Amino acid sequence: AYRDMYVGGLNHNGELINEAQQKLGDIFLELAEYNSRQPAHLQFFPDIRRLRNEALAAVYPQYRIMRKNKDMVAETIELRLALGLD
């Protein structure tokens, strides 16, 4: 759902963004309902920052490259350019 929000932003597609936000809202409501039935030690708390970072990496190749091996950034960018990926 986070990925859809970023893709919608890139493509200026408000409908996709709204659908993704609705999907996230539904997921969080379902999660809250699940957690309300569980004892504290069995409750699930997703790592929102990690999910957001993974969505950014899926949408923006440069972001993914910069997060990986810092020594290989220039080489990876050159390789992507040579392969016509960017």
CSV table of N, CA and C in Angstrom, one decimal:
chain,number,residue,atom,x,y,z
A,1,ALA,N,0.8,-1.2,0.0
A,1,ALA,CA,0.0,0.0,0.0
A,1,ALA,C,0.9,1.3,0.0
A,2,TYR,N,2.0,1.2,0.8
A,2,TYR,CA,2.9,2.4,0.7
A,2,TYR,C,3.4,2.6,-0.7
A,3,ARG,N,3.8,1.5,-1.3
A,3,ARG,CA,4.4,1.6,-2.7
A,3,ARG,C,3.3,2.2,-3.6
A,4,ASP,N,2.1,1.8,-3.5
A,4,ASP,CA,1.0,2.4,-4.3
A,4,ASP,C,0.9,3.9,-4.1
A,5,MET,N,1.1,4.4,-2.8
A,5,MET,CA,1.0,5.8,-2.6
A,5,MET,C,2.1,6.5,-3.3
A,6,TYR,N,3.4,6.0,-3.2
A,6,TYR,CA,4.5,6.7,-3.9
A,6,TYR,C,4.3,6.6,-5.4
A,7,VAL,N,3.9,5.5,-6.0
A,7,VAL,CA,3.6,5.4,-7.4
A,7,VAL,C,2.6,6.4,-7.8
A,8,GLY,N,1.5,6.5,-7.0
A,8,GLY,CA,0.5,7.5,-7.3
A,8,GLY,C,1.0,8.9,-7.3
A,9,GLY,N,1.9,9.2,-6.4
A,9,GLY,CA,2.5,10.5,-6.3
A,9,GLY,C,3.4,10.8,-7.5
A,10,LEU,N,4.1,9.8,-7.9
A,10,LEU,CA,5.0,10.0,-9.1
A,10,LEU,C,4.1,10.3,-10.4
A,11,ASN,N,3.0,9.6,-10.5
A,11,ASN,CA,2.2,9.7,-11.7
A,11,ASN,C,1.1,10.7,-11.5
A,12,HIS,N,1.1,11.4,-10.5
A,12,HIS,CA,0.0,12.4,-10.2
A,12,HIS,C,-1.4,11.7,-10.3
A,13,ASN,N,-1.5,10.6,-9.7
A,13,ASN,CA,-2.7,9.8,-9.7
A,13,ASN,C,-3.4,9.8,-8.3
A,14,GLY,N,-4.2,10.8,-8.1
A,14,GLY,CA,-4.9,10.9,-6.8
A,14,GLY,C,-5.7,9.7,-6.4
A,15,GLU,N,-6.3,9.1,-7.4
A,15,GLU,CA,-7.2,7.9,-7.1
A,15,GLU,C,-6.4,6.8,-6.6
A,16,LEU,N,-5.2,6.5,-7.1
A,16,LEU,CA,-4.3,5.5,-6.6
A,16,LEU,C,-3.8,5.8,-5.2
A,17,ILE,N,-3.5,7.0,-4.9
A,17,ILE,CA,-3.1,7.5,-3.6
A,17,ILE,C,-4.2,7.2,-2.6
A,18,ASN,N,-5.5,7.7,-3.0
A,18,ASN,CA,-6.6,7.5,-2.1
A,18,ASN,C,-6.9,6.0,-1.8
A,19,GLU,N,-6.8,5.2,-2.8
A,19,GLU,CA,-7.0,3.7,-2.7
A,19,GLU,C,-6.0,3.1,-1.7
A,20,ALA,N,-4.7,3.6,-1.9
A,20,ALA,CA,-3.6,3.1,-1.0
A,20,ALA,C,-3.8,3.5,0.4
A,21,GLN,N,-4.3,4.8,0.6
A,21,GLN,CA,-4.5,5.2,2.0
A,21,GLN,C,-5.7,4.5,2.6
A,22,GLN,N,-6.7,4.2,1.8
A,22,GLN,CA,-7.8,3.4,2.3
A,22,GLN,C,-7.4,2.0,2.7
A,23,LYS,N,-6.5,1.4,1.8
A,23,LYS,CA,-6.0,0.1,2.1
A,23,LYS,C,-5.2,0.1,3.4
A,24,LEU,N,-4.4,1.1,3.6
A,24,LEU,CA,-3.6,1.2,4.8
A,24,LEU,C,-4.5,1.4,6.0
A,25,GLY,N,-5.5,2.2,5.9
A,25,GLY,CA,-6.5,2.4,7.0
A,25,GLY,C,-7.2,1.1,7.3
A,26,ASP,N,-7.6,0.3,6.3
A,26,ASP,CA,-8.2,-1.0,6.6
A,26,ASP,C,-7.2,-1.9,7.3
A,27,ILE,N,-6.0,-1.9,6.9
A,27,ILE,CA,-5.0,-2.8,7.5
A,27,ILE,C,-4.8,-2.5,9.0
A,28,PHE,N,-4.7,-1.1,9.2
A,28,PHE,CA,-4.4,-0.7,10.6
A,28,PHE,C,-5.6,-1.0,11.5
A,29,LEU,N,-6.9,-0.8,10.9
A,29,LEU,CA,-8.1,-1.2,11.7
A,29,LEU,C,-8.1,-2.6,12.0
A,30,GLU,N,-7.8,-3.5,11.0
A,30,GLU,CA,-7.8,-4.9,11.3
A,30,GLU,C,-6.7,-5.3,12.3
A,31,LEU,N,-5.6,-4.6,12.2
A,31,LEU,CA,-4.5,-4.9,13.2
A,31,LEU,C,-4.9,-4.4,14.6
A,32,ALA,N,-5.5,-3.3,14.7
A,32,ALA,CA,-6.0,-2.8,16.0
A,32,ALA,C,-7.0,-3.8,16.6
A,33,GLU,N,-7.9,-4.3,15.7
A,33,GLU,CA,-8.9,-5.3,16.2
A,33,GLU,C,-8.2,-6.6,16.7
A,34,TYR,N,-7.2,-7.0,15.9
A,34,TYR,CA,-6.5,-8.2,16.3
A,34,TYR,C,-5.8,-8.0,17.6
A,35,ASN,N,-5.1,-6.9,17.8
A,35,ASN,CA,-4.3,-6.6,19.0
A,35,ASN,C,-5.2,-6.5,20.2
A,36,SER,N,-6.4,-6.0,20.0
A,36,SER,CA,-7.3,-5.8,21.1
A,36,SER,C,-7.8,-7.2,21.7
A,37,ARG,N,-7.6,-8.2,20.9
A,37,ARG,CA,-8.0,-9.6,21.4
A,37,ARG,C,-6.8,-10.4,22.0
A,38,GLN,N,-5.6,-9.8,21.9
A,38,GLN,CA,-4.4,-10.5,22.3
A,38,GLN,C,-3.9,-10.0,23.6
A,39,PRO,N,-3.2,-10.9,24.4
A,39,PRO,CA,-2.5,-10.4,25.5
A,39,PRO,C,-1.3,-9.5,25.1
A,40,ALA,N,-0.8,-8.7,25.9
A,40,ALA,CA,0.2,-7.7,25.6
A,40,ALA,C,1.4,-8.4,24.9
A,41,HIS,N,1.8,-9.5,25.4
A,41,HIS,CA,3.0,-10.2,24.8
A,41,HIS,C,2.8,-10.8,23.5
A,42,LEU,N,1.6,-10.9,23.0
A,42,LEU,CA,1.3,-11.5,21.7
A,42,LEU,C,0.9,-10.4,20.7
A,43,GLN,N,0.8,-9.2,21.0
A,43,GLN,CA,0.4,-8.1,20.1
A,43,GLN,C,1.4,-7.9,19.1
A,44,PHE,N,1.0,-7.5,17.9
A,44,PHE,CA,1.8,-7.3,16.7
A,44,PHE,C,1.9,-5.8,16.5
A,45,PHE,N,3.1,-5.3,16.4
A,45,PHE,CA,3.4,-3.9,16.0
A,45,PHE,C,4.3,-3.8,14.8
A,46,PRO,N,3.8,-3.5,13.6
A,46,PRO,CA,4.6,-3.5,12.4
A,46,PRO,C,5.6,-2.3,12.5
A,47,ASP,N,6.7,-2.5,11.9
A,47,ASP,CA,7.8,-1.5,11.8
A,47,ASP,C,7.5,-0.6,10.6
A,48,ILE,N,6.7,0.5,10.9
A,48,ILE,CA,6.2,1.3,9.8
A,48,ILE,C,7.4,2.0,9.1
A,49,ARG,N,8.4,2.4,9.7
A,49,ARG,CA,9.6,3.0,9.1
A,49,ARG,C,10.2,2.0,8.1
A,50,ARG,N,10.3,0.8,8.5
A,50,ARG,CA,10.9,-0.2,7.5
A,50,ARG,C,10.0,-0.4,6.3
A,51,LEU,N,8.7,-0.5,6.6
A,51,LEU,CA,7.8,-0.7,5.4
A,51,LEU,C,7.8,0.5,4.5
A,52,ARG,N,7.9,1.7,5.0
A,52,ARG,CA,8.0,2.9,4.2
A,52,ARG,C,9.3,2.9,3.4
A,53,ASN,N,10.4,2.5,4.1
A,53,ASN,CA,11.7,2.5,3.4
A,53,ASN,C,11.7,1.4,2.3
A,54,GLU,N,11.1,0.3,2.5
A,54,GLU,CA,11.0,-0.7,1.5
A,54,GLU,C,10.2,-0.3,0.3
A,55,ALA,N,9.1,0.5,0.5
A,55,ALA,CA,8.3,1.0,-0.5
A,55,ALA,C,9.1,2.1,-1.3
A,56,LEU,N,9.9,2.9,-0.7
A,56,LEU,CA,10.7,3.9,-1.3
A,56,LEU,C,11.7,3.2,-2.2
A,57,ALA,N,12.3,2.1,-1.7
A,57,ALA,CA,13.3,1.4,-2.5
A,57,ALA,C,12.7,0.7,-3.7
A,58,ALA,N,11.5,0.3,-3.6
A,58,ALA,CA,10.8,-0.4,-4.7
A,58,ALA,C,10.5,0.6,-5.8
A,59,VAL,N,10.2,1.9,-5.4
A,59,VAL,CA,9.8,2.9,-6.4
A,59,VAL,C,11.0,3.7,-7.0
A,60,TYR,N,11.9,4.0,-6.1
A,60,TYR,CA,13.0,4.9,-6.5
A,60,TYR,C,14.3,4.1,-6.5
A,61,PRO,N,14.8,3.7,-7.7
A,61,PRO,CA,16.1,3.0,-7.8
A,61,PRO,C,17.3,3.7,-7.2
A,62,GLN,N,17.3,5.0,-7.3
A,62,GLN,CA,18.5,5.7,-6.7
A,62,GLN,C,18.5,5.6,-5.2
A,63,TYR,N,17.3,5.6,-4.6
A,63,TYR,CA,17.2,5.5,-3.1
A,63,TYR,C,17.7,4.1,-2.7
A,64,ARG,N,17.3,3.1,-3.5
A,64,ARG,CA,17.8,1.7,-3.2
A,64,ARG,C,19.3,1.6,-3.3
A,65,ILE,N,19.8,2.2,-4.3
A,65,ILE,CA,21.3,2.1,-4.6
A,65,ILE,C,22.0,2.8,-3.4
A,66,MET,N,21.5,4.0,-3.0
A,66,MET,CA,22.2,4.7,-1.9
A,66,MET,C,22.1,4.0,-0.6
A,67,ARG,N,21.1,3.2,-0.4
A,67,ARG,CA,21.0,2.5,0.9
A,67,ARG,C,21.9,1.3,1.0
A,68,LYS,N,22.3,0.8,-0.1
A,68,LYS,CA,23.2,-0.4,-0.2
A,68,LYS,C,24.6,-0.1,0.1
A,69,ASN,N,25.5,-0.9,-0.4
A,69,ASN,CA,26.9,-0.8,-0.2
A,69,ASN,C,27.4,0.6,-0.7
A,70,LYS,N,27.9,1.4,0.2
A,70,LYS,CA,28.3,2.8,-0.2
A,70,LYS,C,29.5,2.8,-1.1
A,71,ASP,N,30.3,1.8,-1.1
A,71,ASP,CA,31.5,1.7,-1.9
A,71,ASP,C,31.1,1.4,-3.4
A,72,MET,N,30.0,0.9,-3.6
A,72,MET,CA,29.6,0.5,-5.0
A,72,MET,C,28.6,1.4,-5.6
A,73,VAL,N,28.3,2.6,-5.0
A,73,VAL,CA,27.3,3.5,-5.5
A,73,VAL,C,27.6,3.9,-7.0
A,74,ALA,N,28.8,4.5,-7.2
A,74,ALA,CA,29.1,5.0,-8.5
A,74,ALA,C,29.1,3.9,-9.5
A,75,GLU,N,29.7,2.7,-9.2
A,75,GLU,CA,29.7,1.6,-10.1
A,75,GLU,C,28.3,1.1,-10.5
A,76,THR,N,27.4,1.1,-9.5
A,76,THR,CA,26.1,0.6,-9.7
A,76,THR,C,25.3,1.6,-10.6
A,77,ILE,N,25.5,2.9,-10.4
A,77,ILE,CA,24.8,3.9,-11.2
A,77,ILE,C,25.3,3.8,-12.6
A,78,GLU,N,26.6,3.7,-12.8
A,78,GLU,CA,27.2,3.6,-14.2
A,78,GLU,C,26.6,2.3,-14.9
A,79,LEU,N,26.5,1.2,-14.1
A,79,LEU,CA,26.0,0.0,-14.7
A,79,LEU,C,24.6,0.1,-15.1
A,80,ARG,N,23.8,0.8,-14.3
A,80,ARG,CA,22.3,1.0,-14.6
A,80,ARG,C,22.2,1.9,-15.9
A,81,LEU,N,23.1,2.9,-16.0
A,81,LEU,CA,23.1,3.8,-17.2
A,81,LEU,C,23.5,3.0,-18.4
A,82,ALA,N,24.5,2.2,-18.3
A,82,ALA,CA,25.0,1.4,-19.4
A,82,ALA,C,23.9,0.4,-19.9
A,83,LEU,N,23.1,-0.1,-19.0
A,83,LEU,CA,22.1,-1.1,-19.3
A,83,LEU,C,20.8,-0.4,-19.8
A,84,GLY,N,20.8,0.9,-19.7
A,84,GLY,CA,19.6,1.7,-20.1
A,84,GLY,C,18.4,1.6,-19.1
A,85,LEU,N,18.7,1.3,-17.9
A,85,LEU,CA,17.7,1.2,-16.8
A,85,LEU,C,17.3,2.6,-16.3
A,86,ASP,N,18.1,3.6,-16.4
A,86,ASP,CA,17.8,4.9,-15.9
A,86,ASP,C,17.8,5.9,-17.1
